[in-house]
Coordinates of C-alpha atoms in Angstrom, one line a residue:
R23 CA -30.9 90.4 -66.7
F24 CA -28.1 89.0 -64.6
A25 CA -26.9 92.2 -63.1
C26 CA -28.0 91.3 -59.5
L27 CA -26.0 88.0 -59.8
R28 CA -22.9 89.8 -60.9
Q29 CA -23.2 92.3 -58.1
T30 CA -23.1 89.4 -55.6
G31 CA -20.0 88.0 -57.2
F32 CA -21.7 85.1 -59.1
P33 CA -20.4 83.7 -61.3
P34 CA -17.0 83.9 -59.6
R35 CA -14.5 85.9 -61.6
R36 CA -11.1 84.6 -62.3
K37 CA -8.4 85.9 -60.0
R38 CA -4.9 86.7 -61.0
R39 CA -2.5 83.9 -60.6
G40 CA -0.8 83.8 -57.2
F41 CA -3.5 85.9 -55.5
Q42 CA -4.4 84.6 -52.1
P43 CA -6.9 86.3 -49.8
E44 CA -5.8 87.4 -46.4
S45 CA -8.1 84.9 -44.7
L46 CA -6.4 82.0 -46.3
M47 CA -2.8 83.1 -45.5
K48 CA -1.0 81.5 -42.6
P49 CA -1.0 83.9 -39.7
E50 CA 2.3 85.0 -38.3
H51 CA 1.0 84.8 -34.8
L52 CA -1.4 82.6 -32.8
I53 CA -5.0 83.7 -33.0
Q54 CA -6.1 84.5 -29.4
D55 CA -9.2 86.7 -29.8
G56 CA -12.9 86.0 -30.2
L57 CA -14.0 82.5 -29.2
F58 CA -10.3 81.4 -29.1
R59 CA -9.9 83.6 -26.0
R60 CA -11.6 80.9 -23.8
V61 CA -11.4 77.6 -25.8
C62 CA -8.7 76.2 -28.1
N63 CA -11.3 74.3 -30.2
P64 CA -14.5 76.3 -30.5
N65 CA -15.5 74.4 -33.7
Y66 CA -15.7 71.1 -31.8
L67 CA -17.7 72.8 -29.0
G68 CA -20.2 74.0 -31.5
E69 CA -20.5 70.6 -33.0
L70 CA -20.9 69.0 -29.6
L71 CA -23.8 71.4 -28.9
I72 CA -25.5 70.6 -32.2
Y73 CA -25.1 66.8 -32.0
G74 CA -25.9 66.8 -28.2
S75 CA -29.2 68.6 -28.9
L76 CA -30.1 66.2 -31.6
A77 CA -29.3 63.3 -29.3
L78 CA -31.6 64.9 -26.6
L79 CA -34.4 65.2 -29.2
S80 CA -34.1 61.5 -29.9
S81 CA -34.9 60.6 -26.3
H82 CA -32.7 57.5 -26.6
W83 CA -29.4 56.5 -25.2
A84 CA -27.9 55.2 -28.5
P85 CA -27.1 58.7 -30.0
F86 CA -25.3 59.7 -26.8
L87 CA -23.2 56.5 -27.1
V88 CA -22.3 57.3 -30.7
L89 CA -21.5 60.8 -29.8
A90 CA -19.2 59.7 -26.9
A91 CA -17.4 57.2 -29.2
Y92 CA -16.9 59.8 -31.9
L93 CA -15.7 62.3 -29.3
T94 CA -13.2 59.8 -27.8
L95 CA -12.0 58.2 -31.1
Y96 CA -11.9 61.2 -33.4
W97 CA -12.2 64.6 -31.8
I98 CA -9.8 64.3 -28.9
P99 CA -7.0 62.9 -30.9
N100 CA -7.5 65.7 -33.5
M101 CA -7.4 68.3 -30.8
L102 CA -4.2 66.9 -29.3
R103 CA -2.7 66.8 -32.8
K104 CA -3.7 70.4 -33.4
D105 CA -2.0 71.4 -30.0
R106 CA 1.2 69.7 -31.2
S107 CA 1.0 71.7 -34.4
L108 CA 0.4 75.0 -32.6
S109 CA 3.3 74.4 -30.2
R110 CA 5.6 76.0 -32.8
Y111 CA 4.3 79.4 -31.8
P112 CA 6.3 81.0 -28.9
E113 CA 3.1 82.2 -27.1
F114 CA 1.4 78.8 -27.2
E115 CA 2.4 77.7 -23.7
A116 CA 0.8 80.7 -22.1
Y117 CA -2.2 80.4 -24.3
K118 CA -2.6 76.7 -23.4
R119 CA -2.5 77.5 -19.7
R120 CA -5.1 80.3 -20.0
T121 CA -7.6 78.4 -22.2
K122 CA -9.5 75.1 -22.0
L123 CA -9.2 72.4 -24.6
F124 CA -12.9 71.9 -25.4
I125 CA -15.5 73.3 -23.0
P126 CA -15.0 76.7 -21.4
F127 CA -14.3 76.7 -17.6
L128 CA -14.5 72.8 -17.5
I129 CA -12.3 70.8 -19.8

C-alpha cells in the first residue's frame, strides 16, 4: 500500500550517526561555477527578480520603496558580510575582481 511512498524516500529513514551528505559539507575550495561564475550572490538576484516583478504587478510606487529599503538595509550588509567570510579562501581576490556583487555586468 505504501510502496510508492517508500520508493520516494518517505518517510525518511534514520541515517547512521555522524553521516553528513556531500552537499552539506563545507567545501575545501571556493565555488566558482554555474551561476557563481558571473555573480557572487545569485540567490539575492533571483529574489530581486521575483519581488521586482510582484512590485510591477502592483502598479504602485510603495512596493518599490519597500524593496529598495529591504535591499539597502538587509541584503547589501549581508552580501558584504558574506564577502568578508569568503575572503579566507586564497582565490577569493581574483574571484571578486572577475564577478559582480549582485547584478551581472552592472553591480
